[in-house]
PDB file of C-alpha atoms (C1' of nucleotides) in Angstrom:
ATOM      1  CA  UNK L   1     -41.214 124.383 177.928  1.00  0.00           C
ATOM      2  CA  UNK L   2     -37.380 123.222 178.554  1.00  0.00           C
ATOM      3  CA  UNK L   3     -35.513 125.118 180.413  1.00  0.00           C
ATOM      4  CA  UNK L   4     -34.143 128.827 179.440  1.00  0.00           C
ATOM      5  CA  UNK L   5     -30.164 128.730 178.176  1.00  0.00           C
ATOM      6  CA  UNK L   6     -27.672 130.806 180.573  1.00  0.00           C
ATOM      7  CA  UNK L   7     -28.044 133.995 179.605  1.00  0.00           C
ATOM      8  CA  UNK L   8     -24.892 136.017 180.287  1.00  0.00           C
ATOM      9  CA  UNK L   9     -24.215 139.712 181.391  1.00  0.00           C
ATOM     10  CA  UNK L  10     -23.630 141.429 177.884  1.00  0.00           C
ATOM     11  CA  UNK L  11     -26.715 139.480 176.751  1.00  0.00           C
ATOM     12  CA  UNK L  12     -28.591 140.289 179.439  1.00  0.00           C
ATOM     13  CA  UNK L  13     -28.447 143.718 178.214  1.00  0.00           C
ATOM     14  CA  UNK L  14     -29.635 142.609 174.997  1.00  0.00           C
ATOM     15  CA  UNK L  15     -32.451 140.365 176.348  1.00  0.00           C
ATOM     16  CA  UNK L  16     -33.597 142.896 178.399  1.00  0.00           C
ATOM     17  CA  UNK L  17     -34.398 145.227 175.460  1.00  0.00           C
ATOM     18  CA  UNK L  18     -36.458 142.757 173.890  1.00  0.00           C
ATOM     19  CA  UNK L  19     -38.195 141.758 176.451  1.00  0.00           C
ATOM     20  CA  UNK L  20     -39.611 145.102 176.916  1.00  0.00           C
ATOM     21  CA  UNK L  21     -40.356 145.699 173.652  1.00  0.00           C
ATOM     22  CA  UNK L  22     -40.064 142.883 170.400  1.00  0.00           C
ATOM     23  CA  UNK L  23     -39.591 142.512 167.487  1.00  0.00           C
ATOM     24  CA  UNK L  24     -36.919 144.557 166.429  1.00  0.00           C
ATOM     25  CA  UNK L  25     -34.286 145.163 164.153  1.00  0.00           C
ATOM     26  CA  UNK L  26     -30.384 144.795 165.064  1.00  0.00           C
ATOM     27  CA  UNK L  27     -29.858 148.241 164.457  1.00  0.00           C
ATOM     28  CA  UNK L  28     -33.459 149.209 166.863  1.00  0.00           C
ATOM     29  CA  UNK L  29     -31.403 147.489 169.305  1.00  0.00           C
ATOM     30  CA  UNK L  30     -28.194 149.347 168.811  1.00  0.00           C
ATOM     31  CA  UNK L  31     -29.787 152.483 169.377  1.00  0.00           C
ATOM     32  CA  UNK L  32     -31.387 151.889 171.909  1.00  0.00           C
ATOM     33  CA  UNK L  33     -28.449 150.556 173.906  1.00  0.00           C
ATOM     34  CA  UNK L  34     -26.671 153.653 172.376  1.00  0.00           C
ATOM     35  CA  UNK L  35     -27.624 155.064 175.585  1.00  0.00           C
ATOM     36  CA  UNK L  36     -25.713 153.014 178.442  1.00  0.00           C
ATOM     37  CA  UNK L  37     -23.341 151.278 176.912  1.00  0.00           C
ATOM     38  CA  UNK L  38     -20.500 151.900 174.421  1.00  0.00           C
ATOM     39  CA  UNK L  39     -21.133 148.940 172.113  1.00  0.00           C
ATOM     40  CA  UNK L  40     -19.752 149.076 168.914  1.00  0.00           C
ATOM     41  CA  UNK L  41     -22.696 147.497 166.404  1.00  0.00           C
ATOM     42  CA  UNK L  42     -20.703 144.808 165.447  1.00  0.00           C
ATOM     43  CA  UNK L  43     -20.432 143.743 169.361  1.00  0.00           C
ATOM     44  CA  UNK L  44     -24.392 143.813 169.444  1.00  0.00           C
ATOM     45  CA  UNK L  45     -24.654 142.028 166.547  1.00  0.00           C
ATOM     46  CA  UNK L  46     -22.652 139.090 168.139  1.00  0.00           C
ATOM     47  CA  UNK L  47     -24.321 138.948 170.768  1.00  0.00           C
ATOM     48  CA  UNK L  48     -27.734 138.359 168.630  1.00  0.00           C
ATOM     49  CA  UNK L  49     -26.088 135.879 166.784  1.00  0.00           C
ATOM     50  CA  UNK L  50     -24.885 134.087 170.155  1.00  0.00           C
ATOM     51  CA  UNK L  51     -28.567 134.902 171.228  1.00  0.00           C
ATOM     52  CA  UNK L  52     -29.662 133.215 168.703  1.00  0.00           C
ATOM     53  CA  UNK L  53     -27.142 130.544 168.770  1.00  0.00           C
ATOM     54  CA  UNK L  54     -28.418 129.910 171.873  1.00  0.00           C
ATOM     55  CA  UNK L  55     -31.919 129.884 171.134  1.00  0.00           C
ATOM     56  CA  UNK L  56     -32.674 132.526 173.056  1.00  0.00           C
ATOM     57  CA  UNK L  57     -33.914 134.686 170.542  1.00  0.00           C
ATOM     58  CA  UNK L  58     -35.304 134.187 167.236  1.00  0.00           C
ATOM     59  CA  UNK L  59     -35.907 135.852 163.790  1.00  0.00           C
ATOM     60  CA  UNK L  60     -38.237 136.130 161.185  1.00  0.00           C
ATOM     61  CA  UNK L  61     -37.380 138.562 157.692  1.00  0.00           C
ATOM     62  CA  UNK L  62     -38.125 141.853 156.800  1.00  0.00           C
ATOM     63  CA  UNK L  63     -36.818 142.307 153.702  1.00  0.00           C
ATOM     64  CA  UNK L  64     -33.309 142.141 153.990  1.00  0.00           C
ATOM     65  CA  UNK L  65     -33.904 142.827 157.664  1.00  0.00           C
ATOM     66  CA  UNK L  66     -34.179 140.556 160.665  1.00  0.00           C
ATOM     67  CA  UNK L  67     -36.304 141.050 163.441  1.00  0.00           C
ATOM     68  CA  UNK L  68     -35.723 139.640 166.574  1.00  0.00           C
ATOM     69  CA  UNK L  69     -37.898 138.555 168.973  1.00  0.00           C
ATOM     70  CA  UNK L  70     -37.441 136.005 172.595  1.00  0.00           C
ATOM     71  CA  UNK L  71     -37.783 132.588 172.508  1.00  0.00           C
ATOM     72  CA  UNK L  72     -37.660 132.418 176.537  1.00  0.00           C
ATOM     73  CA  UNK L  73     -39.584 134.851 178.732  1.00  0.00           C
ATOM     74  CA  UNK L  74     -37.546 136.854 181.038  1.00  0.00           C
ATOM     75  CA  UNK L  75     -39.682 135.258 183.782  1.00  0.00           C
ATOM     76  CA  UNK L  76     -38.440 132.144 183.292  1.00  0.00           C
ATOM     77  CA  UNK L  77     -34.650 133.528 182.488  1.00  0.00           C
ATOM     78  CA  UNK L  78     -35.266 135.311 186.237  1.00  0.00           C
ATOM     79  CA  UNK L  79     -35.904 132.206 187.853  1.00  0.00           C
ATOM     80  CA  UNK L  80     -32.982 130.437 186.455  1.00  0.00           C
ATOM     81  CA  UNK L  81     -30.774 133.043 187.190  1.00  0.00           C
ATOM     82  CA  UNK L  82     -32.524 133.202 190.893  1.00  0.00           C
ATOM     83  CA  UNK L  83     -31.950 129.616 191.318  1.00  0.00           C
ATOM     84  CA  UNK L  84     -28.072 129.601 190.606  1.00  0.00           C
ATOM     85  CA  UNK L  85     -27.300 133.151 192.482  1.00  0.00           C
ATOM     86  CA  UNK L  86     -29.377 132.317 195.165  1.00  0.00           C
ATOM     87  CA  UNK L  87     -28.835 129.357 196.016  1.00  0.00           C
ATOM     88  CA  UNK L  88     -24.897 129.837 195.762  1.00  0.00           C
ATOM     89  CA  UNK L  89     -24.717 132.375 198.014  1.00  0.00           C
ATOM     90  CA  UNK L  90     -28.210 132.366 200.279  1.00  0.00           C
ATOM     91  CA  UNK L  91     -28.817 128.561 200.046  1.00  0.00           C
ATOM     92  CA  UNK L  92     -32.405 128.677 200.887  1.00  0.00           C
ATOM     93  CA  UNK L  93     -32.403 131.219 203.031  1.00  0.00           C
ATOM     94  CA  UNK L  94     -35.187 133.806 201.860  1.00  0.00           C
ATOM     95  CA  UNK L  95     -35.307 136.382 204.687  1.00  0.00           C
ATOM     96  CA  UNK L  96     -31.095 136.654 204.848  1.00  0.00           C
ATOM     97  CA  UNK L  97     -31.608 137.456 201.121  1.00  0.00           C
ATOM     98  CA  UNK L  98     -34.208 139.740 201.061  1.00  0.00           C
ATOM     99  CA  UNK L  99     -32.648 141.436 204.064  1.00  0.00           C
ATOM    100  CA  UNK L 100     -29.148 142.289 201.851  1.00  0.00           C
ATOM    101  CA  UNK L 101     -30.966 143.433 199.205  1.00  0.00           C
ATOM    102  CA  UNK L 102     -33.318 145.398 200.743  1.00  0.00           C
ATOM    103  CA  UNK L 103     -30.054 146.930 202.473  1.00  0.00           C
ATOM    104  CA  UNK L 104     -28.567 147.380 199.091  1.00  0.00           C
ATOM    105  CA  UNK L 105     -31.618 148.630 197.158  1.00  0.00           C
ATOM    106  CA  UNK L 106     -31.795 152.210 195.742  1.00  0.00           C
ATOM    107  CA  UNK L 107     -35.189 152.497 196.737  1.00  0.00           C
ATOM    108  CA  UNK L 108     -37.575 155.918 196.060  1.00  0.00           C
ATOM    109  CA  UNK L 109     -39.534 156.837 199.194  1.00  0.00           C
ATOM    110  CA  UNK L 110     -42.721 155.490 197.878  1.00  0.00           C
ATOM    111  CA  UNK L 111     -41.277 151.750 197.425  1.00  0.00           C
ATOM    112  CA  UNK L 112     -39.931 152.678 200.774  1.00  0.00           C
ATOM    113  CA  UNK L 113     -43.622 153.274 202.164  1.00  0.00           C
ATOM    114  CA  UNK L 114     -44.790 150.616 200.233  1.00  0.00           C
ATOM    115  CA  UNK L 115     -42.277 148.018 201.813  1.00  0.00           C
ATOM    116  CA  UNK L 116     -43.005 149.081 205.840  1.00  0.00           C
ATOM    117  CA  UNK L 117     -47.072 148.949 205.114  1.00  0.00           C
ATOM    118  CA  UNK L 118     -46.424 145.410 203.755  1.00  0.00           C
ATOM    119  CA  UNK L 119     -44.543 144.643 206.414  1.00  0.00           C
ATOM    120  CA  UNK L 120     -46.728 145.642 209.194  1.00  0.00           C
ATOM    121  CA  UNK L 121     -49.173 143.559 207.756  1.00  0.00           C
ATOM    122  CA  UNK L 122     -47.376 140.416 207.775  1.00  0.00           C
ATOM    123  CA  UNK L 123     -46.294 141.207 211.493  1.00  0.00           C
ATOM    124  CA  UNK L 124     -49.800 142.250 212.544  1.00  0.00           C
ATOM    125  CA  UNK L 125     -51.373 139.038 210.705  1.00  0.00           C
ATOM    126  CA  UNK L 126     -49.672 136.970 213.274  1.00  0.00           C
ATOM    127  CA  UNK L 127     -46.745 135.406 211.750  1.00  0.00           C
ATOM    128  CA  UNK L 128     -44.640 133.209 213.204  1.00  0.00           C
TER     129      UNK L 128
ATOM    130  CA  UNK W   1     -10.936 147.985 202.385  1.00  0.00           C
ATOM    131  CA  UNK W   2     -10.869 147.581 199.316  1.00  0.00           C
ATOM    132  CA  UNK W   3     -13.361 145.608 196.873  1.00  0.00           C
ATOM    133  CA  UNK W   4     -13.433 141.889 196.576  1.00  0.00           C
ATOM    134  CA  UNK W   5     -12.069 140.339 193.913  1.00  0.00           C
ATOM    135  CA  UNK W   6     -14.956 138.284 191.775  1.00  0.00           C
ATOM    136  CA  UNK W   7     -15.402 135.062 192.912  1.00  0.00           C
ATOM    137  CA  UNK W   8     -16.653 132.193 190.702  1.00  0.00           C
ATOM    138  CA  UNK W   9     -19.161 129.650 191.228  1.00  0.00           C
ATOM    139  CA  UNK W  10     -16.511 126.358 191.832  1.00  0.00           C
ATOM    140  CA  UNK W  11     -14.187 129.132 193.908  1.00  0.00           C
ATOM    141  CA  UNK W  12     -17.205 130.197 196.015  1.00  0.00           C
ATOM    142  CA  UNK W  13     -17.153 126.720 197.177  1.00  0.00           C
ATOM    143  CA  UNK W  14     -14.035 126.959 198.828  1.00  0.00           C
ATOM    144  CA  UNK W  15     -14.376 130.260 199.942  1.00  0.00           C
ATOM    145  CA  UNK W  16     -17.783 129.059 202.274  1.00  0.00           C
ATOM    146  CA  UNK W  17     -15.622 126.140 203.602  1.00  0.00           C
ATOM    147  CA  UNK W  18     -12.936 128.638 204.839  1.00  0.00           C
ATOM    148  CA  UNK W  19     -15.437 131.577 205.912  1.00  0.00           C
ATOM    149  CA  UNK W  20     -16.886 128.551 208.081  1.00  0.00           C
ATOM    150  CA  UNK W  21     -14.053 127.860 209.456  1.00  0.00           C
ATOM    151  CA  UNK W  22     -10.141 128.799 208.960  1.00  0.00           C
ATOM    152  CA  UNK W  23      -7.704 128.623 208.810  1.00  0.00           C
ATOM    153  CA  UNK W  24      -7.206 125.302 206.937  1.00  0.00           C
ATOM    154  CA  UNK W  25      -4.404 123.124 204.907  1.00  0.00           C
ATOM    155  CA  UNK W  26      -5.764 122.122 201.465  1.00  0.00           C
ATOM    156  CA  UNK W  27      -6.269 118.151 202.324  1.00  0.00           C
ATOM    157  CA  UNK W  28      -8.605 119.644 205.018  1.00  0.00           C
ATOM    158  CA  UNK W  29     -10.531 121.946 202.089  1.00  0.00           C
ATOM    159  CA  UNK W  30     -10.305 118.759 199.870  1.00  0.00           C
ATOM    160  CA  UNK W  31     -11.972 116.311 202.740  1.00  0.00           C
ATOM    161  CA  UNK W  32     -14.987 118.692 203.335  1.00  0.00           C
ATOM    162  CA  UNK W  33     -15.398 119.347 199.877  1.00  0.00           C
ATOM    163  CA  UNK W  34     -15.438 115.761 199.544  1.00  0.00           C
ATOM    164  CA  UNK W  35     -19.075 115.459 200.779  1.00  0.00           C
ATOM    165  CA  UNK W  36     -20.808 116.785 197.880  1.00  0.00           C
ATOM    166  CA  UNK W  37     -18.309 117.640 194.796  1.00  0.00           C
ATOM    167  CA  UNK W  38     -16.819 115.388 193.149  1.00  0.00           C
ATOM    168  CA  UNK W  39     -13.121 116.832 192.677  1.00  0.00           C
ATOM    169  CA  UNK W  40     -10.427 115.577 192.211  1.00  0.00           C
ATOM    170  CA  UNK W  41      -7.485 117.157 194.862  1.00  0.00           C
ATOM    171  CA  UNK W  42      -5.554 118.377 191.889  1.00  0.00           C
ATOM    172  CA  UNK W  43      -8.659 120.871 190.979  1.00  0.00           C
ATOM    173  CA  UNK W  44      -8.950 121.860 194.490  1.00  0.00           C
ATOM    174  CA  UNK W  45      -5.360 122.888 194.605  1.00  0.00           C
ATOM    175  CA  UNK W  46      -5.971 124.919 191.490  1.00  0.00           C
ATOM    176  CA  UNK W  47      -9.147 126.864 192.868  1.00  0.00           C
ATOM    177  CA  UNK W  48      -6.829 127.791 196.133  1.00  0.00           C
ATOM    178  CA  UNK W  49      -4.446 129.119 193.776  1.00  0.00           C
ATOM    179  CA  UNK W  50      -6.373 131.289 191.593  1.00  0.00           C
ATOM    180  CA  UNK W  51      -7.908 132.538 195.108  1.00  0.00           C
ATOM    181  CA  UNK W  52      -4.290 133.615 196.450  1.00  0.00           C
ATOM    182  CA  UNK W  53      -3.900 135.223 193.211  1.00  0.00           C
ATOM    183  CA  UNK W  54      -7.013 137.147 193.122  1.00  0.00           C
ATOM    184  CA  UNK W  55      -6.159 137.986 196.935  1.00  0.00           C
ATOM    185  CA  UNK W  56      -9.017 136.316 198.398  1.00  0.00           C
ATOM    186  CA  UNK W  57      -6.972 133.662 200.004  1.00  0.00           C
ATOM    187  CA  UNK W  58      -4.364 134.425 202.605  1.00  0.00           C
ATOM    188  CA  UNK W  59      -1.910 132.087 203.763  1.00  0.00           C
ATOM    189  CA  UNK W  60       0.785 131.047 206.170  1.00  0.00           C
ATOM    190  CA  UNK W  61       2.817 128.141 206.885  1.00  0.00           C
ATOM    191  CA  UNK W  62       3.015 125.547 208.569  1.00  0.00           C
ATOM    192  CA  UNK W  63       6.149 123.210 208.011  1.00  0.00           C
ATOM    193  CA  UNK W  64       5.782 122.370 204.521  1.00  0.00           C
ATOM    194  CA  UNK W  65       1.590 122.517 204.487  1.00  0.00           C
ATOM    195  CA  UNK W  66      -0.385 126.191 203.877  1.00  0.00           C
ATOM    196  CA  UNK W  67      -2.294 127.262 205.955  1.00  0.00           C
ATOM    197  CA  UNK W  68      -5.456 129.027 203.807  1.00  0.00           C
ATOM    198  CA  UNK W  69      -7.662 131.762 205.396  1.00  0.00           C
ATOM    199  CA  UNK W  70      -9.636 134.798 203.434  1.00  0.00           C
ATOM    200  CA  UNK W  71      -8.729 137.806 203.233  1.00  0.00           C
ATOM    201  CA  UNK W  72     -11.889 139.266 202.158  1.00  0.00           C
ATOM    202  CA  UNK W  73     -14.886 138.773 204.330  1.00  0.00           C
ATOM    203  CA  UNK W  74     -17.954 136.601 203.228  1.00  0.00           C
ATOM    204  CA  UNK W  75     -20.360 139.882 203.989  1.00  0.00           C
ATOM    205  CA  UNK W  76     -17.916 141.928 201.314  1.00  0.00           C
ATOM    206  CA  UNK W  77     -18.394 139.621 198.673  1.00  0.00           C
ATOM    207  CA  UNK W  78     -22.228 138.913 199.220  1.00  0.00           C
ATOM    208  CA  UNK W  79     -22.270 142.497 198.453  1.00  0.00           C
ATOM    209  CA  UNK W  80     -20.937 142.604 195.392  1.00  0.00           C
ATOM    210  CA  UNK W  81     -22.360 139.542 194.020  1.00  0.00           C
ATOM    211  CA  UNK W  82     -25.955 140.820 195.331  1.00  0.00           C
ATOM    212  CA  UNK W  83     -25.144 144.150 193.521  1.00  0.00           C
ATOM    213  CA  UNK W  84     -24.282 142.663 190.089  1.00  0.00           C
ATOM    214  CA  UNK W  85     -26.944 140.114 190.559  1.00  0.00           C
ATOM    215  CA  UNK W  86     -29.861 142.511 191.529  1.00  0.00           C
ATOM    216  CA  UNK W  87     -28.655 145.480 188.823  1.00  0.00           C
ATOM    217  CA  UNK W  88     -28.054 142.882 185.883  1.00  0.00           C
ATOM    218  CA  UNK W  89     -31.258 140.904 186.455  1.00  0.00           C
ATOM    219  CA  UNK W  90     -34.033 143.683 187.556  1.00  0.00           C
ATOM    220  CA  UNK W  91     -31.829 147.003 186.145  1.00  0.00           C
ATOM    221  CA  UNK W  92     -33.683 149.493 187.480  1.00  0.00           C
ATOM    222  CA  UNK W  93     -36.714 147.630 188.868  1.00  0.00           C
ATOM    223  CA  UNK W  94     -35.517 146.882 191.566  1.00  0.00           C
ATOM    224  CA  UNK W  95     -38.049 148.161 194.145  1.00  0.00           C
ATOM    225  CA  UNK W  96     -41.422 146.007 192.356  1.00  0.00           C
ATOM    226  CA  UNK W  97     -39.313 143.356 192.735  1.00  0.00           C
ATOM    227  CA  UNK W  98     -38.625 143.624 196.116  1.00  0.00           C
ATOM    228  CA  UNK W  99     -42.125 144.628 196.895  1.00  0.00           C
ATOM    229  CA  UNK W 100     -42.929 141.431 195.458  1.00  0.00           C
ATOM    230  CA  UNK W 101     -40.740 139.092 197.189  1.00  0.00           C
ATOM    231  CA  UNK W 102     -41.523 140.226 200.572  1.00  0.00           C
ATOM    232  CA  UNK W 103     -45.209 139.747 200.142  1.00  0.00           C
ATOM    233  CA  UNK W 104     -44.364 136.616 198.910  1.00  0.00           C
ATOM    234  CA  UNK W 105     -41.672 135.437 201.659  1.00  0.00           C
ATOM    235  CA  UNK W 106     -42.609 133.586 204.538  1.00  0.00           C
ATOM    236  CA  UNK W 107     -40.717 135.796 207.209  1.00  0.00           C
ATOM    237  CA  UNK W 108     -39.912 135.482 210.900  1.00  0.00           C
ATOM    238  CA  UNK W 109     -40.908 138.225 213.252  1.00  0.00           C
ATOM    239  CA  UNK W 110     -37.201 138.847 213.633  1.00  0.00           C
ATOM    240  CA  UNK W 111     -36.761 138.700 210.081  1.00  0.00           C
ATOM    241  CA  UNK W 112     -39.553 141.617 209.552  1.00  0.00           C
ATOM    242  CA  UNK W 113     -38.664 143.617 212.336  1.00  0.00           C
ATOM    243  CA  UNK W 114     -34.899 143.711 210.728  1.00  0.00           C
ATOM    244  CA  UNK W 115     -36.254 144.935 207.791  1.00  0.00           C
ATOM    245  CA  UNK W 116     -38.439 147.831 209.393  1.00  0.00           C
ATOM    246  CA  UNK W 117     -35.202 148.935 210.808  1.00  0.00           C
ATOM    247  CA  UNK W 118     -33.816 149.215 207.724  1.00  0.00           C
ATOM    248  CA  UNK W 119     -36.405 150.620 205.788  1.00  0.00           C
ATOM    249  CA  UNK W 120     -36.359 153.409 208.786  1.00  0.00           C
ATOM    250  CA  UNK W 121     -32.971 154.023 208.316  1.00  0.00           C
ATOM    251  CA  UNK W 122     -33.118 154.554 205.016  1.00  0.00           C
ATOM    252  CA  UNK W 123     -36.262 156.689 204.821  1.00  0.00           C
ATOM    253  CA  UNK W 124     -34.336 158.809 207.352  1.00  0.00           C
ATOM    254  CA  UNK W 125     -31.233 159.252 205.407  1.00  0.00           C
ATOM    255  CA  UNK W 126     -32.880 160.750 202.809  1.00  0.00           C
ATOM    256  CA  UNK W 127     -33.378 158.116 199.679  1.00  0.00           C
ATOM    257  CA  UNK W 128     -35.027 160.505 196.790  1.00  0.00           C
TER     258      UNK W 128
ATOM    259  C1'  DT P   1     -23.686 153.671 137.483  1.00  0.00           C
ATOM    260  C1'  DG P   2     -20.169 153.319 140.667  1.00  0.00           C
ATOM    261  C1'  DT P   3     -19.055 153.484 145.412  1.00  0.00           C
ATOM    262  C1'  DA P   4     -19.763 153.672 150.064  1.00  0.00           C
ATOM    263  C1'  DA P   5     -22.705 152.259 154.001  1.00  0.00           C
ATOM    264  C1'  DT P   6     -25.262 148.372 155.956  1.00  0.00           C
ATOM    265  C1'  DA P   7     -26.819 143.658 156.781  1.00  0.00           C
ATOM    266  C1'  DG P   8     -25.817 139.307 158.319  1.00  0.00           C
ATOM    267  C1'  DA P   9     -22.071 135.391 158.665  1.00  0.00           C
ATOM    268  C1'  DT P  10     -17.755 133.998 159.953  1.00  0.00           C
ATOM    269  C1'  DT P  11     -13.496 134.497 162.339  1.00  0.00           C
ATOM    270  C1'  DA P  12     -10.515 136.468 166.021  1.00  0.00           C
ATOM    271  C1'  DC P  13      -8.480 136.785 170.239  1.00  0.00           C
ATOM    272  C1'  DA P  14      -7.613 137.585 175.187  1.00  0.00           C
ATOM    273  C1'  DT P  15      -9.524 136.404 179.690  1.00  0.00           C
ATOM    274  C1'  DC P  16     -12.069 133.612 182.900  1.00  0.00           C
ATOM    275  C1'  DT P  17     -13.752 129.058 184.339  1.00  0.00           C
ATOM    276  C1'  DG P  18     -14.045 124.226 185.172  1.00  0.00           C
ATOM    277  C1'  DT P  19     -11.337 120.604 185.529  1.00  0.00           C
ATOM    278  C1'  DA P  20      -7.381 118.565 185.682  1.00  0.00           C
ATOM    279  C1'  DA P  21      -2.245 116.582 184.454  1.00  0.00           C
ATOM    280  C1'  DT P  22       2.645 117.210 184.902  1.00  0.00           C
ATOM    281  C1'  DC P  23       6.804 118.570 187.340  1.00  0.00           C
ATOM    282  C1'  DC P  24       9.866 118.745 191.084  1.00  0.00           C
ATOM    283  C1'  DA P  25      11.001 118.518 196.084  1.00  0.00           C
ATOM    284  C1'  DT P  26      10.171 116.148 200.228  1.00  0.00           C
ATOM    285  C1'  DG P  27       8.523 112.875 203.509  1.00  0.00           C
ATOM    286  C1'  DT P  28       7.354 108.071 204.452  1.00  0.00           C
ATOM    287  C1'  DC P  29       7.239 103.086 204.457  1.00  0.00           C
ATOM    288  C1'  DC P  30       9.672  98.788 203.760  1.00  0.00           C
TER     289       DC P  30
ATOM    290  C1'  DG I   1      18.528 103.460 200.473  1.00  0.00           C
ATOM    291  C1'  DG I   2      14.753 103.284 197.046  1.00  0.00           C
ATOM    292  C1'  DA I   3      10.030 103.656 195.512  1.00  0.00           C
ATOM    293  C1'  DC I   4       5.962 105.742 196.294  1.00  0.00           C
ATOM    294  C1'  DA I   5       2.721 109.262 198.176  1.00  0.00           C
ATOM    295  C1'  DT I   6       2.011 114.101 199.005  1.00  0.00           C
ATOM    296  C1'  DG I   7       2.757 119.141 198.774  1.00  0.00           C
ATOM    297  C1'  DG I   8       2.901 123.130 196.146  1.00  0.00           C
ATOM    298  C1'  DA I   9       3.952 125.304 191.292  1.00  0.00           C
ATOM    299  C1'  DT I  10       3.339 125.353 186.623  1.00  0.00           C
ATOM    300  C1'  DT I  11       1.040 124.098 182.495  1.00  0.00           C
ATOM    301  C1'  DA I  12      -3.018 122.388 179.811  1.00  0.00           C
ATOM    302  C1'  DC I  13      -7.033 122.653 177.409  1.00  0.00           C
ATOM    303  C1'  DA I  14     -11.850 123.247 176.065  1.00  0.00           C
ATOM    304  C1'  DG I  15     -15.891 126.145 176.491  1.00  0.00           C
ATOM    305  C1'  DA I  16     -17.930 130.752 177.731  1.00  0.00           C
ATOM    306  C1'  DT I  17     -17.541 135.667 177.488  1.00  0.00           C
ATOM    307  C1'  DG I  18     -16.424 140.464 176.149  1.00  0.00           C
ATOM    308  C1'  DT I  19     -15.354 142.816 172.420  1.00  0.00           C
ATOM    309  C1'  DA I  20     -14.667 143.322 168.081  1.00  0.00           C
ATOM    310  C1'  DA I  21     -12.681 142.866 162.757  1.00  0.00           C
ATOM    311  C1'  DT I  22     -13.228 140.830 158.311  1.00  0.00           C
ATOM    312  C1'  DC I  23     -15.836 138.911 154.468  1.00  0.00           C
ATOM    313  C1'  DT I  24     -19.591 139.028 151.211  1.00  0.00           C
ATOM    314  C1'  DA I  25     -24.028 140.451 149.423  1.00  0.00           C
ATOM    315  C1'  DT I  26     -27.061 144.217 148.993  1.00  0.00           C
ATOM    316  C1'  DT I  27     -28.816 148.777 149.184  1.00  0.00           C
ATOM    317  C1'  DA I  28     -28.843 153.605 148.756  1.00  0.00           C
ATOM    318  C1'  DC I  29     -26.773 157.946 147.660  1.00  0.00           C
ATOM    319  C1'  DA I  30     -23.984 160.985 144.564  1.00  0.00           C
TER     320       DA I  30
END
DNA sequence: TGTAATAGATTACATCTGTAATCCATGTCC
DNA sequence: GGACATGGATTACAGATGTAATCTATTACA
């Protein structure tokens, strides 16, 4: 599988919608960004074609329709992203990382509960 | 204190050379950039500019060098990048992905009692 | 059946980025 | 003193990005 094209943050938004549920029509994906953003269709629609440019996403017809669907899995997308971001600005420096985000998290109590029991695992299971 | 500018990828390079260690003419930024990019003095120059225009770079004279320094802190911008980062890339998963990571990570006691602190702190003040 | 809405394709255009080159003043070496 | 190196300032220029508008074919409503 070669690697995933850079995805940018408008597409992103796009990707993200697909990902979670595909195929779908350009105008399936206009409404359902309705919601958040203030995309005029004709924005969205550019962004499918760079999308597809890009060989990120792909089509097959319905009727006169397209329906779009990923070529890359988000997974993959993540990690690419991860690699850049992180290793930009945390090197390779996993705990520093986790600790800022963890910090900047909006996190609901359960995550929060979640996150301590996993943690007194680790520290109980003897690490180093 | 108001919010960091955005800071790209090539600037970010300059901007860890100074947070390591300023203030700083632009031959020195050019020497210890010299190590491991490939740029030619020229492009250097133009990075330091378009960090003293997006006020991230400070500087002062000395006779007829500059002398660069930031004016925004490395902590500030790691902030903002980890914000945009962890909001375009997970939206609003942010928590399963975090649960993930620190199951996964290979953390030092230190490391995992920092993040019980902060996982304290915040189930005190109240997350929803 | 004509006309407007829609679909996809192409084009637009300002800003940001990466990566310099050019310009002008000064400082330096012979 | 003259030519060259160096400093900062300005300009360049292509590709990516955000954000559409326009063009053309088709569809669907009045």
């Amino acid at each position: 599988m070669s690697k995933p094209p850079t995805i940018s943050d408008a597409e992103w938004e796009v990707m993200t919608i697909l990902w979670a549920n595909s195929p779908l029509t350009a105008m399936e994906i206009v409404s359902q960004l309705a919601g958040h953003k203030q995309w005029s269709p004709r924005t969205v629609k550019s962004l499918l074609n760079r999308l597809v440019k890009k060989r990120a996403l792909d089509y097959s017809t319905r009727g006169n329709r397209y329906l779009y669907r990923p070529r890359v899995t988000r997974d993959a997308c993540v990690r690419m992203e991860s690699g850049s971001f992180l290793s930009r600005v945390f090197g390779d420096a996993v705990g520093p990382m986790l600790v800022q985000f963890v910090q900047q998290a909006d996190l609901s109590r359960d995550e929060i509960e979640q996150l301590e029991k996993i943690l007194r695992e680790k520290s109980n299971s003897g690490e180093k």
